CSV table of C-alpha atoms in Angstrom, one decimal:
chain,number,residue,atom,x,y,z
A,1,MET,CA,117.9,-7.3,-12.6
A,2,ALA,CA,121.0,-5.2,-12.6
A,3,ASN,CA,124.3,-6.7,-13.9
A,4,ARG,CA,122.6,-9.8,-15.1
A,5,VAL,CA,121.5,-11.4,-18.4
A,6,LEU,CA,120.1,-14.7,-19.5
A,7,LEU,CA,121.7,-16.2,-22.7
A,8,LYS,CA,121.4,-19.2,-24.9
A,9,PHE,CA,124.2,-20.5,-27.3
A,10,LYS,CA,123.5,-21.5,-30.9
A,11,SER,CA,125.1,-24.9,-30.1
A,12,PRO,CA,126.2,-26.5,-26.8
A,13,ALA,CA,129.1,-24.4,-25.4
A,14,THR,CA,132.4,-26.0,-24.7
A,15,ALA,CA,134.3,-25.4,-21.4
A,16,ALA,CA,136.7,-23.2,-23.3
A,17,GLU,CA,133.9,-21.0,-24.7
A,18,LEU,CA,132.4,-20.6,-21.2
A,19,GLU,CA,135.7,-19.6,-19.8
A,20,ALA,CA,136.3,-17.1,-22.5
A,21,LEU,CA,132.9,-15.6,-21.9
A,22,ARG,CA,133.6,-15.3,-18.2
A,23,ALA,CA,136.8,-13.4,-19.0
A,24,THR,CA,135.3,-11.0,-21.6
A,25,THR,CA,132.3,-10.1,-19.4
A,26,SER,CA,134.1,-10.1,-16.0
A,27,ALA,CA,131.4,-12.6,-14.9
A,28,SER,CA,131.2,-13.7,-11.3
A,29,TYR,CA,128.6,-16.3,-12.1
A,30,LEU,CA,127.9,-18.2,-15.3
A,31,GLU,CA,125.9,-21.4,-14.8
A,32,PRO,CA,123.2,-23.4,-16.6
A,33,LEU,CA,119.7,-22.3,-15.9
A,34,GLY,CA,116.8,-24.8,-16.1
A,35,GLY,CA,116.7,-27.5,-18.7
A,36,ALA,CA,116.1,-25.6,-22.0
A,37,GLY,CA,119.7,-24.7,-22.7
A,38,TRP,CA,119.9,-21.2,-21.1
A,39,TYR,CA,122.6,-19.7,-18.8
A,40,ARG,CA,122.5,-17.0,-16.2
A,41,LEU,CA,125.4,-14.6,-16.3
A,42,ASP,CA,126.1,-12.1,-13.5
A,43,SER,CA,128.8,-9.4,-13.9
A,44,PRO,CA,129.1,-7.0,-10.9
A,45,THR,CA,131.2,-4.6,-12.9
A,46,VAL,CA,129.2,-4.5,-16.2
A,47,SER,CA,125.7,-3.1,-16.6
A,48,THR,CA,122.8,-5.1,-18.0
A,49,ALA,CA,122.6,-2.7,-21.0
A,50,SER,CA,126.3,-3.2,-21.8
A,51,LEU,CA,126.0,-7.0,-21.4
A,52,LEU,CA,123.0,-7.0,-23.8
A,53,SER,CA,124.9,-4.9,-26.4
A,54,GLU,CA,128.1,-7.0,-26.2
A,55,LEU,CA,126.5,-10.4,-26.2
A,56,THR,CA,124.0,-9.6,-29.0
A,57,ALA,CA,127.0,-9.1,-31.3
A,58,ASP,CA,128.5,-12.4,-30.3
A,59,SER,CA,128.0,-14.8,-33.2
A,60,ALA,CA,128.0,-17.9,-30.9
A,61,ILE,CA,125.0,-16.7,-28.9
A,62,ALA,CA,121.5,-17.3,-30.2
A,63,LYS,CA,119.5,-15.2,-27.6
A,64,VAL,CA,120.3,-12.8,-24.8
A,65,GLU,CA,117.8,-11.0,-22.6
A,66,PRO,CA,117.4,-9.3,-19.2
A,67,ASP,CA,116.3,-11.3,-16.1
A,68,PHE,CA,112.8,-9.8,-15.8
A,69,VAL,CA,111.4,-9.0,-12.4
A,70,GLY,CA,107.7,-9.7,-11.9
A,71,ARG,CA,105.4,-9.9,-9.0
A,72,PRO,CA,102.6,-11.9,-7.5
A,73,GLU,CA,99.4,-10.3,-8.8
A,74,ALA,CA,98.0,-7.9,-6.2
A,75,ILE,CA,95.7,-9.2,-3.6
A,76,ARG,CA,92.9,-6.8,-2.5
A,77,PHE,CA,90.7,-7.2,0.6
A,78,PRO,CA,87.1,-6.2,-0.1
A,79,GLY,CA,86.2,-5.8,3.6
A,80,GLY,CA,86.7,-7.1,7.0
A,81,VAL,CA,86.2,-10.7,7.8
A,82,PRO,CA,82.6,-11.4,9.0
A,83,ALA,CA,81.8,-13.6,12.0
A,84,ARG,CA,82.4,-17.2,11.0
A,85,PRO,CA,79.0,-18.7,10.1
A,86,GLY,CA,77.7,-21.8,11.7
A,87,ARG,CA,77.3,-24.9,9.6
A,88,MET,CA,74.3,-25.0,7.4
A,89,VAL,CA,72.3,-28.2,7.8
A,90,ASP,CA,72.2,-28.9,4.1
A,91,SER,CA,75.6,-27.5,3.2
A,92,MET,CA,78.0,-29.5,1.1
A,93,PRO,CA,80.7,-29.8,2.1
A,94,ASN,CA,80.7,-29.2,5.9
A,95,ASP,CA,83.5,-26.6,6.0
A,96,PRO,CA,82.0,-23.7,8.1
A,97,THR,CA,82.8,-20.9,5.6
A,98,TYR,CA,81.5,-22.8,2.6
A,99,PRO,CA,78.2,-20.9,2.5
A,100,LEU,CA,80.2,-17.8,1.7
A,101,GLN,CA,82.1,-19.5,-1.1
A,102,TRP,CA,79.9,-18.2,-3.9
A,103,ALA,CA,82.5,-19.1,-6.5
A,104,PHE,CA,81.5,-22.8,-6.0
A,105,GLU,CA,77.8,-22.4,-5.4
A,106,ASN,CA,76.2,-19.0,-6.0
A,107,THR,CA,72.6,-18.8,-4.6
A,108,GLY,CA,72.6,-15.0,-4.6
A,109,GLN,CA,73.8,-15.1,-1.0
A,110,ASP,CA,75.1,-11.9,0.6
A,111,VAL,CA,78.9,-11.9,0.8
A,112,ASN,CA,80.4,-8.9,2.5
A,113,GLY,CA,77.4,-6.8,1.5
A,114,VAL,CA,77.3,-8.0,-2.1
A,115,SER,CA,74.5,-10.2,-3.4
A,116,GLY,CA,75.2,-11.9,-6.7
A,117,SER,CA,73.3,-13.7,-9.4
A,118,PRO,CA,72.2,-17.3,-8.7
A,119,GLY,CA,74.2,-19.7,-10.9
A,120,ALA,CA,77.1,-17.3,-11.5
A,121,ASP,CA,79.6,-19.8,-10.3
A,122,ILE,CA,81.7,-22.8,-11.4
A,123,ASN,CA,79.0,-25.2,-10.5
A,124,ALA,CA,81.3,-27.2,-8.2
A,125,PRO,CA,78.7,-29.4,-6.5
A,126,ALA,CA,77.8,-31.0,-9.8
A,127,ALA,CA,81.5,-31.7,-10.5
A,128,TRP,CA,82.0,-33.1,-7.0
A,129,ASP,CA,79.3,-35.7,-7.7
A,130,TYR,CA,81.9,-37.2,-10.1
A,131,SER,CA,85.1,-36.5,-8.0
A,132,THR,CA,86.3,-34.5,-5.1
A,133,GLY,CA,90.0,-34.9,-6.1
A,134,SER,CA,92.8,-37.3,-5.7
A,135,THR,CA,96.1,-37.4,-3.9
A,136,GLN,CA,97.6,-38.9,-7.1
A,137,VAL,CA,97.0,-35.6,-8.8
A,138,VAL,CA,99.8,-33.1,-8.1
A,139,LEU,CA,99.4,-29.3,-8.5
A,140,VAL,CA,102.4,-27.0,-8.2
A,141,ASP,CA,102.1,-23.7,-6.3
A,142,PHE,CA,104.8,-21.5,-8.0
A,143,ASP,CA,104.7,-18.7,-5.5
A,144,THR,CA,106.0,-17.5,-2.1
A,145,GLY,CA,105.7,-20.8,-0.3
A,146,ILE,CA,102.9,-22.3,1.7
A,147,ASP,CA,102.1,-22.0,5.4
A,148,TYR,CA,102.3,-25.7,6.2
A,149,ASN,CA,101.0,-25.0,9.7
A,150,ASN,CA,97.6,-24.0,8.4
A,151,ALA,CA,95.3,-26.9,9.5
A,152,ASP,CA,93.2,-26.6,6.4
A,153,LEU,CA,96.2,-27.1,4.1
A,154,ALA,CA,98.6,-29.5,5.8
A,155,SER,CA,96.9,-32.7,4.7
A,156,ASN,CA,97.0,-31.7,1.0
A,157,VAL,CA,100.6,-30.4,0.8
A,158,TRP,CA,102.9,-32.9,-0.8
A,159,SER,CA,105.6,-34.5,1.5
A,160,ALA,CA,108.6,-36.4,0.2
A,161,PRO,CA,108.4,-40.1,1.1
A,162,GLN,CA,112.2,-40.3,0.9
A,163,ALA,CA,115.2,-37.9,0.7
A,164,TYR,CA,116.0,-36.4,-2.7
A,165,THR,CA,118.5,-34.1,-4.4
A,166,ILE,CA,118.0,-31.1,-6.7
A,167,THR,CA,120.8,-30.0,-9.0
A,168,GLU,CA,120.6,-26.3,-10.1
A,169,GLY,CA,123.2,-23.9,-11.3
A,170,GLY,CA,126.0,-26.3,-10.5
A,171,ASN,CA,124.8,-26.8,-6.9
A,172,ILE,CA,123.4,-29.9,-5.4
A,173,TYR,CA,120.8,-29.5,-2.7
A,174,ASN,CA,120.0,-32.4,-0.4
A,175,CYS,CA,116.4,-32.5,0.7
A,176,PRO,CA,115.4,-34.7,3.6
A,177,GLN,CA,112.4,-37.0,3.8
A,178,GLY,CA,109.3,-35.0,4.6
A,179,SER,CA,110.3,-31.9,2.5
A,180,HIS,CA,107.5,-30.3,0.7
A,181,GLY,CA,109.2,-29.0,-2.5
A,182,PHE,CA,112.0,-26.6,-3.2
A,183,SER,CA,112.9,-22.9,-2.8
A,184,ALA,CA,114.3,-21.5,-6.0
A,185,ILE,CA,114.8,-18.0,-4.6
A,186,ASN,CA,118.4,-16.6,-5.2
A,187,ASN,CA,120.4,-16.6,-2.0
A,188,TYR,CA,117.7,-18.7,-0.3
A,189,ALA,CA,117.7,-21.7,-2.6
A,190,GLY,CA,117.3,-25.2,-1.1
A,191,CYS,CA,114.8,-27.5,0.6
A,192,ASP,CA,114.1,-25.3,3.6
A,193,GLY,CA,111.5,-22.5,3.5
A,194,GLN,CA,109.0,-23.7,1.0
A,195,GLU,CA,106.9,-25.0,3.9
A,196,SER,CA,106.5,-21.5,5.2
A,197,ASP,CA,105.2,-18.4,3.3
A,198,ASN,CA,107.8,-15.6,2.9
A,199,ASP,CA,105.2,-13.0,1.8
A,200,THR,CA,105.1,-10.3,4.5
A,201,VAL,CA,103.5,-7.6,2.3
A,202,ASP,CA,100.2,-9.5,1.9
A,203,PRO,CA,99.6,-12.2,4.5
A,204,GLY,CA,100.6,-15.1,2.3
A,205,HIS,CA,100.1,-15.0,-1.5
A,206,GLY,CA,101.3,-18.6,-1.9
A,207,THR,CA,99.0,-19.7,1.0
A,208,TYR,CA,96.0,-18.0,-0.7
A,209,MET,CA,96.7,-19.8,-3.9
A,210,ALA,CA,97.1,-23.2,-2.2
A,211,GLY,CA,93.7,-22.8,-0.5
A,212,ALA,CA,91.8,-21.9,-3.6
A,213,MET,CA,93.4,-24.9,-5.4
A,214,GLY,CA,93.1,-27.5,-2.6
A,215,ALA,CA,92.2,-26.5,0.9
A,216,ALA,CA,91.0,-29.8,2.5
A,217,GLY,CA,87.2,-30.2,1.9
A,218,ASN,CA,84.5,-31.6,4.2
A,219,ASN,CA,86.9,-31.6,7.2
A,220,GLY,CA,84.8,-29.2,9.3
A,221,ILE,CA,87.6,-26.5,9.0
A,222,GLY,CA,87.6,-23.1,7.3
A,223,ILE,CA,86.9,-23.4,3.5
A,224,THR,CA,87.2,-26.0,0.8
A,225,GLY,CA,89.4,-25.8,-2.3
A,226,VAL,CA,88.3,-26.9,-5.8
A,227,GLU,CA,89.9,-30.2,-5.0
A,228,TRP,CA,89.0,-31.5,-1.5
A,229,SER,CA,91.9,-33.9,-1.8
A,230,THR,CA,95.1,-33.4,-3.8
A,231,SER,CA,98.8,-33.1,-3.5
A,232,ILE,CA,100.2,-29.5,-3.7
A,233,LEU,CA,103.9,-29.3,-4.4
A,234,SER,CA,105.4,-26.0,-3.1
A,235,ILE,CA,108.0,-24.3,-5.3
A,236,ALA,CA,109.0,-20.9,-3.9
A,237,ILE,CA,109.9,-18.5,-6.7
A,238,CYS,CA,108.9,-15.2,-5.2
A,239,TYR,CA,110.3,-13.4,-2.1
A,240,ASP,CA,107.6,-11.0,-0.8
A,241,GLN,CA,106.4,-9.1,-3.9
A,242,ALA,CA,109.3,-9.8,-6.2
A,243,CYS,CA,109.9,-12.8,-8.6
A,244,GLU,CA,112.7,-13.1,-11.1
A,245,SER,CA,112.4,-15.0,-14.3
A,246,SER,CA,115.5,-17.0,-13.5
A,247,GLU,CA,113.9,-18.1,-10.2
A,248,ALA,CA,110.8,-19.2,-12.0
A,249,ILE,CA,112.9,-21.2,-14.5
A,250,THR,CA,114.9,-22.8,-11.7
A,251,GLY,CA,111.6,-23.6,-9.9
A,252,ILE,CA,110.0,-25.3,-13.0
A,253,ASP,CA,113.2,-27.3,-13.5
A,254,ALA,CA,113.2,-28.4,-9.8
A,255,ALA,CA,109.5,-29.4,-10.1
A,256,MET,CA,110.4,-31.6,-13.1
A,257,GLN,CA,113.3,-33.2,-11.2
A,258,ILE,CA,111.0,-34.0,-8.2
A,259,ALA,CA,108.4,-35.4,-10.6
A,260,SER,CA,111.0,-37.7,-12.2
A,261,ARG,CA,112.4,-38.8,-8.8
A,262,PHE,CA,109.0,-39.8,-7.4
A,263,ASN,CA,107.1,-40.5,-10.6
A,264,LEU,CA,104.6,-37.8,-9.7
A,265,ASN,CA,101.6,-37.0,-11.9
A,266,ILE,CA,102.0,-33.2,-12.0
A,267,VAL,CA,99.0,-31.9,-13.9
A,268,ALA,CA,99.3,-28.2,-13.6
A,269,GLY,CA,101.2,-25.3,-12.1
A,270,ASN,CA,99.7,-22.1,-10.8
A,271,MET,CA,101.3,-18.9,-12.1
A,272,SER,CA,99.5,-16.0,-10.5
A,273,HIS,CA,102.1,-13.5,-11.5
A,274,GLY,CA,102.5,-10.4,-13.7
A,275,ASN,CA,105.4,-9.1,-15.8
A,276,LEU,CA,107.3,-12.3,-15.4
A,277,GLY,CA,108.4,-12.8,-18.9
A,278,GLY,CA,111.2,-13.5,-21.4
A,279,SER,CA,112.1,-16.1,-24.0
A,280,ALA,CA,114.1,-18.1,-21.4
A,281,LEU,CA,111.0,-18.6,-19.2
A,282,GLU,CA,108.8,-19.3,-22.3
A,283,ASP,CA,111.3,-22.0,-23.3
A,284,GLU,CA,111.2,-23.6,-19.9
A,285,MET,CA,107.4,-23.6,-19.7
A,286,THR,CA,107.3,-25.2,-23.2
A,287,LEU,CA,109.8,-27.9,-22.0
A,288,ALA,CA,107.6,-28.6,-19.0
A,289,GLY,CA,104.7,-29.0,-21.4
A,290,GLU,CA,106.6,-31.8,-23.2
A,291,HIS,CA,106.7,-33.5,-19.7
A,292,GLY,CA,102.9,-33.1,-19.4
A,293,ILE,CA,102.8,-30.1,-17.1
A,294,LEU,CA,100.1,-27.5,-17.8
A,295,PHE,CA,100.1,-23.9,-16.5
A,296,ALA,CA,97.3,-21.5,-15.5
A,297,ALA,CA,98.5,-17.9,-15.7
A,298,SER,CA,96.7,-14.7,-14.6
A,299,THR,CA,95.9,-12.0,-17.2
A,300,GLY,CA,96.6,-9.2,-14.7
A,301,ASP,CA,94.8,-6.8,-12.4
A,302,GLU,CA,95.5,-3.4,-14.0
A,303,GLY,CA,92.8,-3.2,-16.6
A,304,SER,CA,95.3,-3.1,-19.5
A,305,THR,CA,94.3,-4.1,-23.0
A,306,SER,CA,96.5,-7.2,-23.1
A,307,PRO,CA,97.4,-9.9,-20.6
A,308,ASP,CA,100.6,-9.8,-18.5
A,309,ASP,CA,103.4,-12.2,-19.0
A,310,PRO,CA,103.5,-15.2,-18.8
A,311,ALA,CA,99.8,-15.4,-19.7
A,312,SER,CA,100.7,-13.6,-23.0
A,313,PHE,CA,102.9,-16.5,-24.1
A,314,TYR,CA,99.8,-18.4,-25.4
A,315,LEU,CA,101.6,-21.8,-25.1
A,316,SER,CA,99.7,-24.9,-26.0
A,317,ASN,CA,100.1,-26.1,-22.4
A,318,GLU,CA,99.0,-22.7,-20.9
A,319,ILE,CA,95.6,-21.2,-20.1
A,320,ALA,CA,95.2,-17.4,-19.5
A,321,VAL,CA,92.7,-16.6,-16.8
A,322,ALA,CA,90.7,-13.5,-16.2
A,323,ALA,CA,88.5,-12.7,-13.2
A,324,SER,CA,84.7,-12.5,-12.9
A,325,ASP,CA,82.4,-11.2,-10.1
A,326,GLN,CA,79.3,-12.5,-8.3
A,327,SER,CA,77.1,-11.4,-11.2
A,328,ASP,CA,79.2,-13.0,-13.9
A,329,HIS,CA,80.6,-9.6,-15.0
A,330,LEU,CA,84.2,-8.7,-15.5
A,331,ALA,CA,85.6,-8.2,-11.9
A,332,GLN,CA,86.4,-4.7,-10.9
A,333,TRP,CA,88.3,-3.1,-8.0
A,334,GLY,CA,89.4,0.4,-7.4
A,335,CYS,CA,89.5,2.4,-10.7
A,336,CYS,CA,90.0,-0.5,-13.1
A,337,ALA,CA,88.6,-3.8,-14.4
A,338,ALA,CA,90.6,-7.0,-14.3
A,339,THR,CA,92.2,-7.7,-17.6
A,340,ASN,CA,90.3,-10.1,-19.9
A,341,SER,CA,91.7,-9.1,-23.2
A,342,GLY,CA,93.3,-12.1,-24.7
A,343,GLY,CA,92.3,-14.4,-21.8
A,344,ASN,CA,91.1,-17.9,-22.6
A,345,ILE,CA,88.7,-18.2,-19.7
A,346,ALA,CA,87.4,-16.3,-16.7
A,347,ALA,CA,86.8,-17.6,-13.2
A,348,PRO,CA,85.5,-16.1,-9.9
A,349,GLY,CA,88.0,-13.5,-8.6
A,350,SER,CA,86.1,-11.1,-6.3
A,351,ASN,CA,85.1,-11.7,-2.7
A,352,ILE,CA,86.9,-15.0,-2.6
A,353,TYR,CA,87.4,-16.5,0.8
A,354,ASP,CA,90.8,-18.1,1.2
A,355,THR,CA,93.4,-19.6,3.6
A,356,VAL,CA,95.8,-17.1,5.1
A,357,ARG,CA,99.4,-17.3,6.4
A,358,GLY,CA,99.6,-17.3,10.2
A,359,ASP,CA,96.2,-19.0,10.8
A,360,ALA,CA,97.2,-22.3,12.4
A,361,SER,CA,93.6,-23.3,13.0
A,362,GLY,CA,92.5,-22.7,9.4
A,363,ASN,CA,89.3,-21.3,10.7
A,364,ASN,CA,90.0,-17.7,9.9
A,365,PRO,CA,89.9,-17.4,6.1
A,366,VAL,CA,89.8,-13.9,4.6
A,367,PRO,CA,88.0,-12.5,1.5
A,368,ILE,CA,90.4,-11.3,-1.3
A,369,ASP,CA,90.1,-10.0,-4.9
A,370,GLY,CA,92.3,-10.5,-7.9
A,371,THR,CA,93.0,-12.5,-11.0
A,372,SER,CA,95.3,-14.5,-8.6
A,373,PRO,CA,92.5,-16.5,-6.9
A,374,ALA,CA,90.7,-16.8,-10.2
A,375,THR,CA,93.8,-18.5,-11.7
A,376,ALA,CA,94.2,-20.8,-8.7
A,377,ILE,CA,90.5,-21.9,-9.1
A,378,VAL,CA,91.2,-22.8,-12.7
A,379,THR,CA,94.4,-24.7,-11.6
A,380,GLY,CA,92.3,-26.6,-9.2
A,381,ALA,CA,89.6,-27.3,-11.9
A,382,LEU,CA,92.3,-28.8,-14.1
A,383,GLY,CA,93.3,-31.0,-11.2
A,384,LEU,CA,89.7,-32.0,-10.5
A,385,LEU,CA,89.1,-32.9,-14.2
A,386,ALA,CA,92.3,-35.0,-14.2
A,387,ALA,CA,91.1,-36.8,-11.0
A,388,ALA,CA,87.6,-37.5,-12.5
A,389,CYS,CA,89.0,-38.6,-15.9
A,390,PRO,CA,92.4,-40.2,-15.2
A,391,SER,CA,92.6,-41.6,-18.8
A,392,LEU,CA,92.3,-38.2,-20.4
A,393,PRO,CA,95.7,-37.1,-21.6
A,394,HIS,CA,97.0,-33.9,-20.0
A,395,GLN,CA,97.1,-32.0,-23.3
A,396,GLU,CA,93.3,-32.5,-23.6
A,397,LEU,CA,92.5,-31.0,-20.2
A,398,ILE,CA,92.7,-27.3,-21.2
A,399,PRO,CA,90.6,-27.7,-24.4
A,400,THR,CA,88.0,-29.7,-22.4
A,401,LEU,CA,87.8,-27.0,-19.7
A,402,GLU,CA,87.5,-24.2,-22.3
A,403,GLY,CA,85.1,-26.1,-24.4
A,404,THR,CA,82.7,-26.9,-21.6
A,405,ALA,CA,82.7,-23.5,-19.8
A,406,ASP,CA,79.6,-21.3,-20.2
């Protein structure tokens, strides 16, 4: 971001030190960022490069870096939406598009002209014999918001039982009862907006991810998520196709505040984003891990030789997710294969039917490609594992998932 840096002092800064820094940098904004000791500094008259040079030489400052701009991983549509199939007599669950959800149960069925390999799936029905989810398990959708009007999502989106406040960057935001999370987007921060999806480039990146994690199952509508029943906390950190590291940090901190206020069991956050990096974000994700929050992060869609940030952080509370196709191969679209170099696990990411923004009925899911839906499937799997094994500590969920994958 132009005219902005993120910085961290070697020791807690005094009011006098902060005022001196404002004066020397002509800062219009200098406020705490998240809970890991970082600050965001904006200076409309000084370039990012000059700020980096000047503050790197400041002996009181431990770290200084740009505010990186990332994006939701691209969503690709493999074809038009076929006619909605009728319910199969022996289908499980009864959601009408479930027969096309090869990711959960691959019988070699034709999905948009592609027939896969039987068994190349996540074997969801066997898992559902143990658990179909729990509303006590909270998953966080760090994205563009969720279309709360989608009938296949509304019952599984978290709603605040009482009013609450969020304190970020010196501002206090009062959120009414019934709010669904927080919007951390600069200039749009607050309690309004996270219950709608602001992604107008693709029809709802955040709504897609919510559906893969936890579209309501066995309700006779649309699709099912990995968890039929869950609580999805919406934290908006991206506006259309742009996400800033500082917004992600604010969003993570807001999620922790909400968890503390309502004693929520946040198991995992979905981070289907690329090029969203920096030490400040890494510190905040590490801090969240100390509070028991895990992250699933997408390795990227460009076929590069290493995963995108934040998947490349390799934190102990993070799992990097690549995408597979209907035949258990590395997923491909366009010219390139989805990145799997350095990934911890792969999950279905091609021809994935998902919920979409603007579909109030929930009965018009669309097929998409990308490491984004693969990552959301893994986020949902972490939640399902936590629901099935509530005594399993959060820090053991990722090793268990990795250790039992084929």
